[in-house]
Amino acid sequence: MSDPIQITVLCFAGLKEKIGTSKFSFSLPVNSSCANFKQRLVTAHPEAKVYSSHLLVARNGSYLNDSDIINNQDELACFPPVSGG
Amino acid sequence: MSDPIQITVLCFAGLKEKIGTSKFSFSLPVNSSCANFKQRLVTAHPEAKVYSSHLLVARNGSYLNDSDIINNQDELACFPPVSGG
Amino acid sequence: MPSNTNSSPENGANAIQLSITEQPIDYNALTESVRSNLCGAVVLFLGTVREVTGDKKTSSLEYEAYEEMALIELRRLIETAMQKWPVKKVSITHRVGYLDLGEIAIGIAISTPHRKEGFEAAQYLMSQIKETVPIWKKENWTDGSTDWVHPEK
Amino acid sequence: MPSNTNSSPENGANAIQLSITEQPIDYNALTESVRSNLCGAVVLFLGTVREVTGDKKTSSLEYEAYEEMALIELRRLIETAMQKWPVKKVSITHRVGYLDLGEIAIGIAISTPHRKEGFEAAQYLMSQIKETVPIWKKENWTDGSTDWVHPEK
């Protein structure tokens, strides 16, 4: 079995408040999808469960789909639905 | 047969330029409608014929319908379709 | 009346401000006049003198108003808009006389609780103004000719 | 670069201006930045802090942005709008940090040849911004409670 990959997670708004930090490292199995990532994030941080089905994930300024594969060293931005304007 | 009624006509924009004046007196038979007035105006001022079917007429700040009756001493504003804004 | 009318911004008496002017339109004042804590949306529309229409070029525009009736008609349109949408405040200024390229012919500012109704009411007012408010536009073309503009119908 | 970028108003390079700021939004500058002799219409929309939502009263708002991505996403939305409508210039500013009642959270100014497309494009941009641009609003209610706002879907 391959070693897990390491990613950096950036959190914003309500998610940041729930988790209590805006940036942290996170491990994932290789070939994890974005959906896998969200599931594991909420498992590791059950205080974020309220957002689980609505969390948005972006990489390099673009939103990811649930099926997109996460790569080693990715920086993923993770946040609740937006409410600007 | 009754004496004709006397009205004052105010002209604006292209109509004023065609007729050459912005305010003049005009005679009409009693019980003339607004449509009668427009017809007689164009007959008296054939240079305004280009506007005839589109002329708008207002009295006291409100548009008149073709069937509205003109009264003695009315001040009628008469002008081409508007184009402000 | 010594009090400044701007000091009571929620006063219904200030809900409608209209003017027809030969001076350049101060759209900043227009916008500021409709702002309100009751509203989440302000829409400002400016109609400006465009240089190109089809294959003709405008050198300047001239607007003429039947001012007395134009103000009555504007107020009537705003009152209708206020029945259709929860509009809090509206300010409209139309310029008359000669306008150069890029200058503002009309400014309309409106405030509403939410944005959807603000956009709808502003669009309604603009299209009605072009139908019924007695103001006329004359194009002075770069080729020296002039035209009183007639709406395309 | 010694030249003033405002001196070439038709320059395509100035067609889009974006910012996210903690300072009060200068909507006059925003509006002025989109004016053009090529356009007959300018639409400005301001989203302002409304006091009342349902039966609750706001004491202040707080906005947080993922600024880097917000600017990318705003530009993407504007480029899409420019493909749908003949938009000449767009300037958008979103404020972050604490806002008092009545203050401006977002200002969007757009210029187009004609008014219909200006209203349409401005509405499109506002609704898309509320869907995809990573900015969040927190309500500080007068009763002392706070809520991160979630869009009604």
Tab-separated table of C-alpha atoms in Angstrom:
chain	number	residue	atom	x	y	z
A	1	MET	CA	0.000	0.000	0.000
A	2	SER	CA	1.276	3.506	-0.944
A	3	ASP	CA	2.175	6.116	1.636
A	4	PRO	CA	-0.563	8.692	2.271
A	5	ILE	CA	-0.321	12.074	0.555
A	6	GLN	CA	0.087	15.302	2.481
A	7	ILE	CA	-1.999	18.363	1.665
A	8	THR	CA	-2.518	21.811	3.138
A	9	VAL	CA	-6.047	22.902	3.991
A	10	LEU	CA	-7.127	26.564	4.129
A	11	CYS	CA	-10.388	27.192	5.995
A	12	PHE	CA	-12.631	30.248	5.828
A	13	ALA	CA	-15.599	31.861	7.535
A	14	GLY	CA	-17.805	29.599	9.680
A	15	LEU	CA	-15.678	26.536	8.944
A	16	LYS	CA	-12.568	28.297	10.212
A	17	GLU	CA	-14.403	29.237	13.402
A	18	LYS	CA	-15.648	25.689	13.971
A	19	ILE	CA	-12.270	24.069	13.373
A	20	GLY	CA	-10.428	26.864	15.167
A	21	THR	CA	-7.623	27.335	12.661
A	22	SER	CA	-7.297	28.745	9.165
A	23	LYS	CA	-4.501	26.541	7.835
A	24	PHE	CA	-3.363	23.031	8.676
A	25	SER	CA	-1.793	19.908	7.188
A	26	PHE	CA	-3.869	16.874	6.433
A	27	SER	CA	-3.145	13.320	5.265
A	28	LEU	CA	-5.135	11.422	2.668
A	29	PRO	CA	-4.782	8.032	0.977
A	30	VAL	CA	-3.446	8.288	-2.559
A	31	ASN	CA	-6.098	8.695	-5.224
A	32	SER	CA	-8.561	10.251	-2.798
A	33	SER	CA	-11.316	12.159	-4.504
A	34	CYS	CA	-12.570	15.544	-3.384
A	35	ALA	CA	-15.606	13.755	-1.901
A	36	ASN	CA	-13.271	11.451	0.068
A	37	PHE	CA	-11.400	14.494	1.322
A	38	LYS	CA	-14.550	16.197	2.592
A	39	GLN	CA	-15.665	12.991	4.328
A	40	ARG	CA	-12.318	12.565	6.065
A	41	LEU	CA	-12.159	16.229	7.006
A	42	VAL	CA	-15.501	15.999	8.808
A	43	THR	CA	-14.513	12.714	10.450
A	44	ALA	CA	-11.321	14.327	11.751
A	45	HIS	CA	-13.202	17.503	12.739
A	46	PRO	CA	-16.723	16.507	13.763
A	47	GLU	CA	-17.335	20.105	14.852
A	48	ALA	CA	-17.489	20.912	11.099
A	49	LYS	CA	-20.245	18.371	10.488
A	50	VAL	CA	-22.900	21.076	10.237
A	51	TYR	CA	-21.310	22.121	6.950
A	52	SER	CA	-20.482	18.673	5.614
A	53	SER	CA	-22.976	18.364	2.776
A	54	HIS	CA	-22.414	21.949	1.668
A	55	LEU	CA	-18.646	22.336	1.847
A	56	LEU	CA	-16.969	23.818	-1.196
A	57	VAL	CA	-13.410	22.945	-2.140
A	58	ALA	CA	-11.136	24.895	-4.463
A	59	ARG	CA	-7.611	24.380	-5.754
A	60	ASN	CA	-5.582	27.154	-7.415
A	61	GLY	CA	-8.617	29.421	-7.501
A	62	SER	CA	-10.954	26.911	-9.183
A	63	TYR	CA	-13.727	24.875	-7.641
A	64	LEU	CA	-13.276	21.101	-7.536
A	65	ASN	CA	-15.957	18.561	-8.335
A	66	ASP	CA	-16.606	15.667	-5.951
A	67	SER	CA	-14.897	13.286	-8.364
A	68	ASP	CA	-11.699	15.313	-8.817
A	69	ILE	CA	-8.602	13.549	-7.494
A	70	ILE	CA	-6.491	15.202	-4.822
A	71	ASN	CA	-2.728	15.266	-5.391
A	72	ASN	CA	0.164	15.195	-2.994
A	73	GLN	CA	1.166	18.724	-1.865
A	74	ASP	CA	-2.167	20.242	-2.980
A	75	GLU	CA	-3.312	23.358	-1.178
A	76	LEU	CA	-7.085	23.018	-0.859
A	77	ALA	CA	-9.315	25.905	0.156
A	78	CYS	CA	-12.362	24.662	1.990
A	79	PHE	CA	-15.376	26.750	2.953
A	80	PRO	CA	-19.155	26.983	3.438
A	81	PRO	CA	-21.449	28.310	0.695
A	82	VAL	CA	-20.565	31.900	-0.143
A	83	SER	CA	-22.699	34.857	0.968
A	84	GLY	CA	-21.010	38.002	-0.304
A	85	GLY	CA	-22.572	40.890	-2.198
B	1	MET	CA	-74.571	77.419	-35.212
B	2	SER	CA	-72.467	78.218	-32.103
B	3	ASP	CA	-69.456	80.497	-32.228
B	4	PRO	CA	-66.136	78.658	-32.487
B	5	ILE	CA	-64.102	78.139	-29.330
B	6	GLN	CA	-60.671	79.692	-28.852
B	7	ILE	CA	-57.771	77.676	-27.527
B	8	THR	CA	-54.055	78.220	-26.970
B	9	VAL	CA	-51.616	75.784	-28.513
B	10	LEU	CA	-48.122	75.146	-27.119
B	11	CYS	CA	-45.736	73.416	-29.522
B	12	PHE	CA	-42.509	71.598	-28.747
B	13	ALA	CA	-39.451	70.106	-30.416
B	14	GLY	CA	-39.720	69.279	-34.121
B	15	LEU	CA	-43.315	70.498	-34.295
B	16	LYS	CA	-42.309	73.906	-32.940
B	17	GLU	CA	-39.554	74.112	-35.563
B	18	LYS	CA	-41.920	73.162	-38.414
B	19	ILE	CA	-44.620	75.617	-37.386
B	20	GLY	CA	-42.105	78.275	-36.417
B	21	THR	CA	-43.664	79.314	-33.135
B	22	SER	CA	-44.082	77.794	-29.705
B	23	LYS	CA	-47.426	79.339	-28.705
B	24	PHE	CA	-50.399	80.566	-30.720
B	25	SER	CA	-54.182	80.911	-30.613
B	26	PHE	CA	-56.384	78.564	-32.570
B	27	SER	CA	-60.120	78.354	-33.304
B	28	LEU	CA	-62.186	75.196	-33.286
B	29	PRO	CA	-65.877	74.386	-33.708
B	30	VAL	CA	-67.612	73.643	-30.406
B	31	ASN	CA	-67.518	69.996	-29.391
B	32	SER	CA	-64.375	69.307	-31.376
B	33	SER	CA	-62.591	66.185	-30.294
B	34	CYS	CA	-58.846	65.908	-29.853
B	35	ALA	CA	-58.728	64.035	-33.177
B	36	ASN	CA	-60.619	66.938	-34.858
B	37	PHE	CA	-58.099	69.360	-33.353
B	38	LYS	CA	-55.100	67.460	-34.706
B	39	GLN	CA	-56.693	67.278	-38.154
B	40	ARG	CA	-57.408	71.006	-38.212
B	41	LEU	CA	-53.961	71.835	-36.881
B	42	VAL	CA	-52.308	69.957	-39.732
B	43	THR	CA	-54.703	71.500	-42.264
B	44	ALA	CA	-53.819	74.974	-41.009
B	45	HIS	CA	-50.108	74.102	-40.803
B	46	PRO	CA	-49.390	71.611	-43.594
B	47	GLU	CA	-45.684	71.881	-42.760
B	48	ALA	CA	-46.549	69.806	-39.657
B	49	LYS	CA	-48.057	67.014	-41.737
B	50	VAL	CA	-45.018	64.791	-41.269
B	51	TYR	CA	-46.056	64.428	-37.631
B	52	SER	CA	-49.799	64.208	-38.157
B	53	SER	CA	-50.463	60.584	-37.298
B	54	HIS	CA	-48.075	60.659	-34.329
B	55	LEU	CA	-48.897	63.962	-32.650
B	56	LEU	CA	-49.487	63.815	-28.903
B	57	VAL	CA	-51.796	66.278	-27.169
B	58	ALA	CA	-51.880	67.064	-23.449
B	59	ARG	CA	-54.013	69.325	-21.273
B	60	ASN	CA	-53.056	70.284	-17.719
B	61	GLY	CA	-50.189	67.820	-17.739
B	62	SER	CA	-52.238	64.786	-18.870
B	63	TYR	CA	-52.406	63.168	-22.265
B	64	LEU	CA	-55.696	63.386	-24.155
B	65	ASN	CA	-57.303	60.560	-26.077
B	66	ASP	CA	-58.532	61.133	-29.622
B	67	SER	CA	-62.133	61.142	-28.397
B	68	ASP	CA	-61.635	63.723	-25.629
B	69	ILE	CA	-63.585	66.950	-26.206
B	70	ILE	CA	-61.730	70.257	-26.393
B	71	ASN	CA	-63.144	73.111	-24.307
B	72	ASN	CA	-63.128	76.855	-24.868
B	73	GLN	CA	-59.976	78.481	-23.386
B	74	ASP	CA	-58.108	75.167	-23.201
B	75	GLU	CA	-54.333	75.335	-23.353
B	76	LEU	CA	-53.239	72.308	-25.349
B	77	ALA	CA	-49.649	71.117	-25.496
B	78	CYS	CA	-48.920	69.458	-28.813
B	79	PHE	CA	-45.773	67.543	-29.678
B	80	PRO	CA	-44.152	64.644	-31.549
B	81	PRO	CA	-43.436	61.299	-29.825
B	82	VAL	CA	-41.058	61.816	-26.926
B	83	SER	CA	-37.399	60.773	-27.073
B	84	GLY	CA	-35.832	61.684	-23.743
B	85	GLY	CA	-33.699	59.538	-21.477
C	1	MET	CA	-37.859	76.121	6.949
C	2	PRO	CA	-34.454	76.125	8.647
C	3	SER	CA	-33.980	72.346	8.905
C	4	ASN	CA	-31.875	70.530	6.351
C	5	THR	CA	-34.137	68.063	4.571
C	6	ASN	CA	-31.210	65.664	4.255
C	7	SER	CA	-31.063	65.304	8.019
C	8	SER	CA	-34.104	63.034	8.103
C	9	PRO	CA	-33.263	60.476	5.444
C	10	GLU	CA	-36.195	58.169	6.268
C	11	ASN	CA	-38.725	60.962	5.914
C	12	GLY	CA	-41.342	59.999	3.344
C	13	ALA	CA	-41.487	63.596	2.149
C	14	ASN	CA	-38.014	63.115	0.690
C	15	ALA	CA	-38.887	59.876	-1.035
C	16	ILE	CA	-39.089	61.472	-4.493
C	17	GLN	CA	-36.680	64.070	-5.863
C	18	LEU	CA	-37.083	65.305	-9.427
C	19	SER	CA	-35.348	67.928	-11.474
C	20	ILE	CA	-34.798	69.084	-15.020
C	21	THR	CA	-31.637	71.069	-15.377
C	22	GLU	CA	-29.241	72.704	-17.817
C	23	GLN	CA	-26.335	71.920	-15.480
C	24	PRO	CA	-24.207	68.751	-15.593
C	25	ILE	CA	-25.835	65.992	-13.540
C	26	ASP	CA	-24.216	65.284	-10.175
C	27	TYR	CA	-24.848	61.547	-9.982
C	28	ASN	CA	-23.051	61.314	-6.685
C	29	ALA	CA	-25.676	63.563	-5.062
C	30	LEU	CA	-28.404	61.619	-6.842
C	31	THR	CA	-27.154	58.299	-5.469
C	32	GLU	CA	-26.576	59.652	-1.988
C	33	SER	CA	-30.117	61.036	-1.874
C	34	VAL	CA	-31.705	57.577	-2.084
C	35	ARG	CA	-29.534	55.701	0.401
C	36	SER	CA	-31.385	54.360	3.423
C	37	ASN	CA	-30.812	51.914	6.263
C	38	LEU	CA	-34.114	50.328	5.257
C	39	CYS	CA	-32.632	49.319	1.920
C	40	GLY	CA	-30.102	46.732	0.877
C	41	ALA	CA	-29.947	47.849	-2.739
C	42	VAL	CA	-29.270	51.039	-4.662
C	43	VAL	CA	-29.476	51.059	-8.455
C	44	LEU	CA	-28.187	54.049	-10.406
C	45	PHE	CA	-28.726	54.333	-14.130
C	46	LEU	CA	-27.009	56.964	-16.265
C	47	GLY	CA	-27.962	57.602	-19.864
C	48	THR	CA	-24.901	59.072	-21.554
C	49	VAL	CA	-24.230	60.596	-24.962
C	50	ARG	CA	-22.899	57.822	-27.178
C	51	GLU	CA	-20.699	58.747	-30.084
C	52	VAL	CA	-21.757	56.082	-32.569
C	53	THR	CA	-25.256	55.119	-33.749
C	54	GLY	CA	-25.225	52.686	-36.669
C	55	ASP	CA	-22.836	54.247	-39.179
C	56	LYS	CA	-23.392	57.827	-38.025
C	57	LYS	CA	-21.370	59.795	-35.516
C	58	THR	CA	-22.836	62.264	-33.070
C	59	SER	CA	-21.062	65.552	-32.469
C	60	SER	CA	-23.498	66.761	-29.796
C	61	LEU	CA	-27.058	66.307	-28.559
C	62	GLU	CA	-29.718	68.819	-27.672
C	63	TYR	CA	-32.574	68.024	-25.317
C	64	GLU	CA	-35.759	70.039	-24.997
C	65	ALA	CA	-38.352	69.477	-22.270
C	66	TYR	CA	-41.906	70.569	-21.631
C	67	GLU	CA	-40.707	70.934	-18.099
C	68	GLU	CA	-43.967	71.511	-16.280
C	69	MET	CA	-45.584	68.370	-17.674
C	70	ALA	CA	-42.367	66.333	-17.589
C	71	LEU	CA	-42.197	66.734	-13.806
C	72	ILE	CA	-45.858	65.764	-13.428
C	73	GLU	CA	-45.403	62.723	-15.636
C	74	LEU	CA	-42.211	61.624	-13.858
C	75	ARG	CA	-43.973	61.761	-10.510
C	76	ARG	CA	-46.872	59.760	-11.926
C	77	LEU	CA	-44.513	57.041	-13.208
C	78	ILE	CA	-42.700	56.856	-9.872
C	79	GLU	CA	-45.960	56.551	-7.979
C	80	THR	CA	-46.943	53.675	-10.250
C	81	ALA	CA	-43.548	52.028	-9.682
C	82	MET	CA	-43.990	52.420	-5.935
C	83	GLN	CA	-47.256	50.505	-6.168
C	84	LYS	CA	-45.602	47.679	-8.103
C	85	TRP	CA	-42.384	47.384	-6.068
C	86	PRO	CA	-41.359	48.250	-2.496
C	87	VAL	CA	-39.354	51.266	-3.649
C	88	LYS	CA	-38.233	53.505	-0.785
C	89	LYS	CA	-36.693	56.478	-2.581
C	90	VAL	CA	-36.251	57.655	-6.156
C	91	SER	CA	-34.306	60.603	-7.518
C	92	ILE	CA	-34.384	61.482	-11.198
C	93	THR	CA	-32.654	64.302	-13.028
C	94	HIS	CA	-32.908	64.972	-16.754
C	95	ARG	CA	-30.605	67.399	-18.433
C	96	VAL	CA	-31.726	69.802	-21.173
C	97	GLY	CA	-29.823	71.977	-23.619
C	98	TYR	CA	-26.599	71.040	-25.417
C	99	LEU	CA	-24.686	67.944	-24.309
C	100	ASP	CA	-21.248	66.855	-25.455
C	101	LEU	CA	-20.175	63.267	-26.098
C	102	GLY	CA	-20.030	61.253	-22.896
C	103	GLU	CA	-22.125	63.685	-20.873
C	104	ILE	CA	-25.048	62.438	-18.798
C	105	ALA	CA	-28.536	63.080	-20.205
C	106	ILE	CA	-30.472	61.327	-17.450
C	107	GLY	CA	-29.654	59.987	-14.023
C	108	ILE	CA	-32.044	57.830	-12.055
C	109	ALA	CA	-31.291	56.488	-8.601
C	110	ILE	CA	-33.545	54.142	-6.680
C	111	SER	CA	-33.346	52.287	-3.382
C	112	THR	CA	-35.209	49.107	-2.438
C	113	PRO	CA	-34.935	46.510	0.323
C	114	HIS	CA	-33.600	43.865	-2.117
C	115	ARG	CA	-31.790	44.035	-5.419
C	116	LYS	CA	-34.246	42.230	-7.712
C	117	GLU	CA	-36.999	44.792	-7.229
C	118	GLY	CA	-34.499	47.643	-7.560
C	119	PHE	CA	-33.343	46.496	-10.988
C	120	GLU	CA	-36.927	45.846	-12.092
C	121	ALA	CA	-38.202	49.230	-10.949
C	122	ALA	CA	-35.264	51.097	-12.506
C	123	GLN	CA	-35.819	49.341	-15.832
C	124	TYR	CA	-39.535	50.016	-15.685
C	125	LEU	CA	-38.961	53.698	-15.007
C	126	MET	CA	-36.450	54.054	-17.815
C	127	SER	CA	-38.680	52.382	-20.394
C	128	GLN	CA	-41.716	54.415	-19.304
C	129	ILE	CA	-39.763	57.660	-19.334
C	130	LYS	CA	-38.865	57.010	-22.951
C	131	GLU	CA	-42.552	56.472	-23.751
C	132	THR	CA	-44.379	59.249	-21.967
C	133	VAL	CA	-42.218	61.998	-20.458
C	134	PRO	CA	-42.297	65.043	-22.775
C	135	ILE	CA	-38.612	65.476	-23.478
C	136	TRP	CA	-37.087	65.371	-26.955
C	137	LYS	CA	-33.644	64.674	-28.278
C	138	LYS	CA	-32.037	66.262	-31.319
C	139	GLU	CA	-28.938	64.685	-32.805
C	140	ASN	CA	-26.295	66.969	-34.241
C	141	TRP	CA	-24.324	64.642	-36.510
C	142	THR	CA	-20.673	65.085	-37.403
C	143	ASP	CA	-21.701	65.493	-41.065
C	144	GLY	CA	-23.478	68.742	-40.137
C	145	SER	CA	-27.032	67.392	-40.394
C	146	THR	CA	-29.469	67.342	-37.493
C	147	ASP	CA	-32.369	65.056	-36.589
C	148	TRP	CA	-35.053	65.157	-33.983
C	149	VAL	CA	-34.953	61.591	-32.760
C	150	HIS	CA	-38.045	59.487	-33.083
C	151	PRO	CA	-38.427	56.359	-31.044
C	152	GLU	CA	-38.092	53.138	-33.006
C	153	LYS	CA	-41.517	51.498	-32.895
D	1	MET	CA	4.826	54.010	-15.946
D	2	PRO	CA	4.364	57.786	-15.862
D	3	SER	CA	1.142	57.960	-17.870
D	4	ASN	CA	-2.174	58.263	-16.076
D	5	THR	CA	-4.241	55.216	-16.966
D	6	ASN	CA	-7.374	57.388	-16.891
D	7	SER	CA	-6.095	59.366	-19.841
D	8	SER	CA	-6.908	56.557	-22.272
D	9	PRO	CA	-10.464	55.717	-21.309
D	10	GLU	CA	-11.091	53.493	-24.334
D	11	ASN	CA	-8.059	51.374	-23.603
D	12	GLY	CA	-9.087	47.736	-23.355
D	13	ALA	CA	-6.508	47.195	-20.630
D	14	ASN	CA	-8.682	49.286	-18.321
D	15	ALA	CA	-11.861	47.427	-19.148
D	16	ILE	CA	-11.903	45.506	-15.864
D	17	GLN	CA	-11.089	46.948	-12.444
D	18	LEU	CA	-11.434	44.780	-9.360
D	19	SER	CA	-10.665	45.289	-5.727
D	20	ILE	CA	-11.380	43.920	-2.287
D	21	THR	CA	-10.887	46.511	0.379
D	22	GLU	CA	-11.327	47.319	4.050
D	23	GLN	CA	-11.946	50.977	3.148
D	24	PRO	CA	-15.372	52.523	2.460
D	25	ILE	CA	-16.274	52.108	-1.198
D	26	ASP	CA	-15.972	55.233	-3.354
D	27	TYR	CA	-18.825	54.575	-5.758
D	28	ASN	CA	-18.196	57.854	-7.527
D	29	ALA	CA	-14.761	56.633	-8.624
D	30	LEU	CA	-16.278	53.266	-9.517
D	31	THR	CA	-18.904	54.871	-11.760
D	32	GLU	CA	-16.456	57.292	-13.334
D	33	SER	CA	-14.082	54.441	-14.181
D	34	VAL	CA	-16.570	52.799	-16.559
D	35	ARG	CA	-17.801	55.856	-18.459
D	36	SER	CA	-17.048	55.828	-22.152
D	37	ASN	CA	-18.092	57.700	-25.286
D	38	LEU	CA	-18.781	54.294	-26.806
D	39	CYS	CA	-21.540	53.696	-24.275
D	40	GLY	CA	-24.991	55.133	-23.823
D	41	ALA	CA	-25.635	53.394	-20.523
D	42	VAL	CA	-23.978	53.115	-17.138
D	43	VAL	CA	-25.501	50.906	-14.446
D	44	LEU	CA	-24.237	51.126	-10.881
D	45	PHE	CA	-25.419	48.695	-8.226
D	46	LEU	CA	-24.662	49.159	-4.540
D	47	GLY	CA	-25.372	46.472	-1.974
D	48	THR	CA	-25.831	48.248	1.352
D	49	VAL	CA	-26.221	47.067	4.941
D	50	ARG	CA	-29.946	46.852	5.650
D	51	GLU	CA	-31.116	47.220	9.216
D	52	VAL	CA	-34.092	44.868	9.148
D	53	THR	CA	-34.270	41.222	7.998
D	54	GLY	CA	-37.582	39.571	8.844
D	55	ASP	CA	-38.120	40.307	12.537
D	56	LYS	CA	-34.432	40.674	13.366
D	57	LYS	CA	-32.349	43.822	13.468
D	58	THR	CA	-28.738	44.025	12.347
D	59	SER	CA	-26.274	46.024	14.405
D	60	SER	CA	-23.336	45.451	12.079
D	61	LEU	CA	-22.018	43.086	9.428
D	62	GLU	CA	-18.688	41.455	8.986
D	63	TYR	CA	-17.403	40.253	5.630
D	64	GLU	CA	-14.536	37.846	5.101
D	65	ALA	CA	-13.013	37.085	1.701
D	66	TYR	CA	-10.664	34.489	0.303
D	67	GLU	CA	-9.228	37.406	-1.558
D	68	GLU	CA	-6.899	35.646	-3.954
D	69	MET	CA	-9.622	33.371	-5.304
D	70	ALA	CA	-12.348	36.019	-5.107
D	71	LEU	CA	-10.436	38.195	-7.579
D	72	ILE	CA	-9.894	35.248	-9.909
D	73	GLU	CA	-13.563	34.290	-9.741
D	74	LEU	CA	-14.775	37.877	-10.274
D	75	ARG	CA	-12.650	38.165	-13.394
D	76	ARG	CA	-13.993	34.851	-14.664
D	77	LEU	CA	-17.594	36.014	-14.169
D	78	ILE	CA	-16.917	39.309	-15.929
D	79	GLU	CA	-15.307	37.552	-18.870
D	80	THR	CA	-18.389	35.350	-19.158
D	81	ALA	CA	-20.643	38.433	-19.013
D	82	MET	CA	-18.554	40.073	-21.729
D	83	GLN	CA	-19.206	37.064	-23.965
D	84	LYS	CA	-22.967	37.289	-23.366
D	85	TRP	CA	-23.390	41.070	-23.635
D	86	PRO	CA	-21.455	43.907	-25.336
D	87	VAL	CA	-20.068	45.137	-22.034
D	88	LYS	CA	-17.318	47.747	-22.451
D	89	LYS	CA	-16.096	48.252	-18.910
D	90	VAL	CA	-16.757	46.786	-15.479
D	91	SER	CA	-15.485	47.881	-12.083
D	92	ILE	CA	-16.286	45.884	-8.960
D	93	THR	CA	-15.255	46.537	-5.382
D	94	HIS	CA	-16.207	44.359	-2.417
D	95	ARG	CA	-15.630	45.552	1.092
D	96	VAL	CA	-14.409	43.274	3.909
D	97	GLY	CA	-14.233	43.718	7.669
D	98	TYR	CA	-16.838	45.428	9.841
D	99	LEU	CA	-19.614	47.450	8.203
D	100	ASP	CA	-22.144	49.678	9.914
D	101	LEU	CA	-25.765	50.033	8.914
D	102	GLY	CA	-26.171	51.760	5.572
D	103	GLU	CA	-22.569	51.201	4.499
D	104	ILE	CA	-21.770	49.768	1.076
D	105	ALA	CA	-20.694	46.117	0.953
D	106	ILE	CA	-20.369	45.855	-2.819
D	107	GLY	CA	-20.299	48.294	-5.683
D	108	ILE	CA	-20.504	47.204	-9.290
D	109	ALA	CA	-20.403	49.618	-12.207
D	110	ILE	CA	-20.817	48.601	-15.822
D	111	SER	CA	-21.051	50.415	-19.132
D	112	THR	CA	-22.724	49.178	-22.311
D	113	PRO	CA	-23.826	50.733	-25.585
D	114	HIS	CA	-27.534	50.414	-24.642
D	115	ARG	CA	-29.396	50.189	-21.375
D	116	LYS	CA	-31.085	46.784	-21.702
D	117	GLU	CA	-27.829	44.863	-21.863
D	118	GLY	CA	-26.375	46.962	-19.035
D	119	PHE	CA	-29.181	46.038	-16.667
D	120	GLU	CA	-29.032	42.391	-17.724
D	121	ALA	CA	-25.282	42.101	-17.306
D	122	ALA	CA	-25.320	43.866	-13.915
D	123	GLN	CA	-28.036	41.523	-12.644
D	124	TYR	CA	-26.199	38.506	-13.982
D	125	LEU	CA	-22.977	39.550	-12.277
D	126	MET	CA	-24.686	40.200	-8.948
D	127	SER	CA	-26.478	36.855	-8.914
D	128	GLN	CA	-23.327	34.989	-9.934
D	129	ILE	CA	-21.218	36.795	-7.348
D	130	LYS	CA	-23.606	35.597	-4.662
D	131	GLU	CA	-23.203	32.027	-5.933
D	132	THR	CA	-19.517	31.584	-6.542
D	133	VAL	CA	-17.263	34.363	-5.251
D	134	PRO	CA	-15.650	33.234	-1.971
D	135	ILE	CA	-16.808	36.006	0.341
D	136	TRP	CA	-18.875	35.409	3.490
D	137	LYS	CA	-21.140	37.592	5.539
D	138	LYS	CA	-21.626	37.402	9.283
D	139	GLU	CA	-24.614	39.143	10.854
D	140	ASN	CA	-24.143	40.728	14.237
D	141	TRP	CA	-27.726	41.058	15.492
D	142	THR	CA	-28.914	43.690	17.947
D	143	ASP	CA	-29.790	40.880	20.405
D	144	GLY	CA	-26.075	40.060	20.682
D	145	SER	CA	-26.177	36.840	18.661
D	146	THR	CA	-24.184	36.335	15.473
D	147	ASP	CA	-24.788	34.240	12.356
D	148	TRP	CA	-22.718	33.376	9.377
D	149	VAL	CA	-25.233	33.928	6.617
D	150	HIS	CA	-26.154	31.029	4.401
D	151	PRO	CA	-27.791	31.603	1.078
D	152	GLU	CA	-31.454	30.633	0.936
D	153	LYS	CA	-31.605	27.732	-1.482
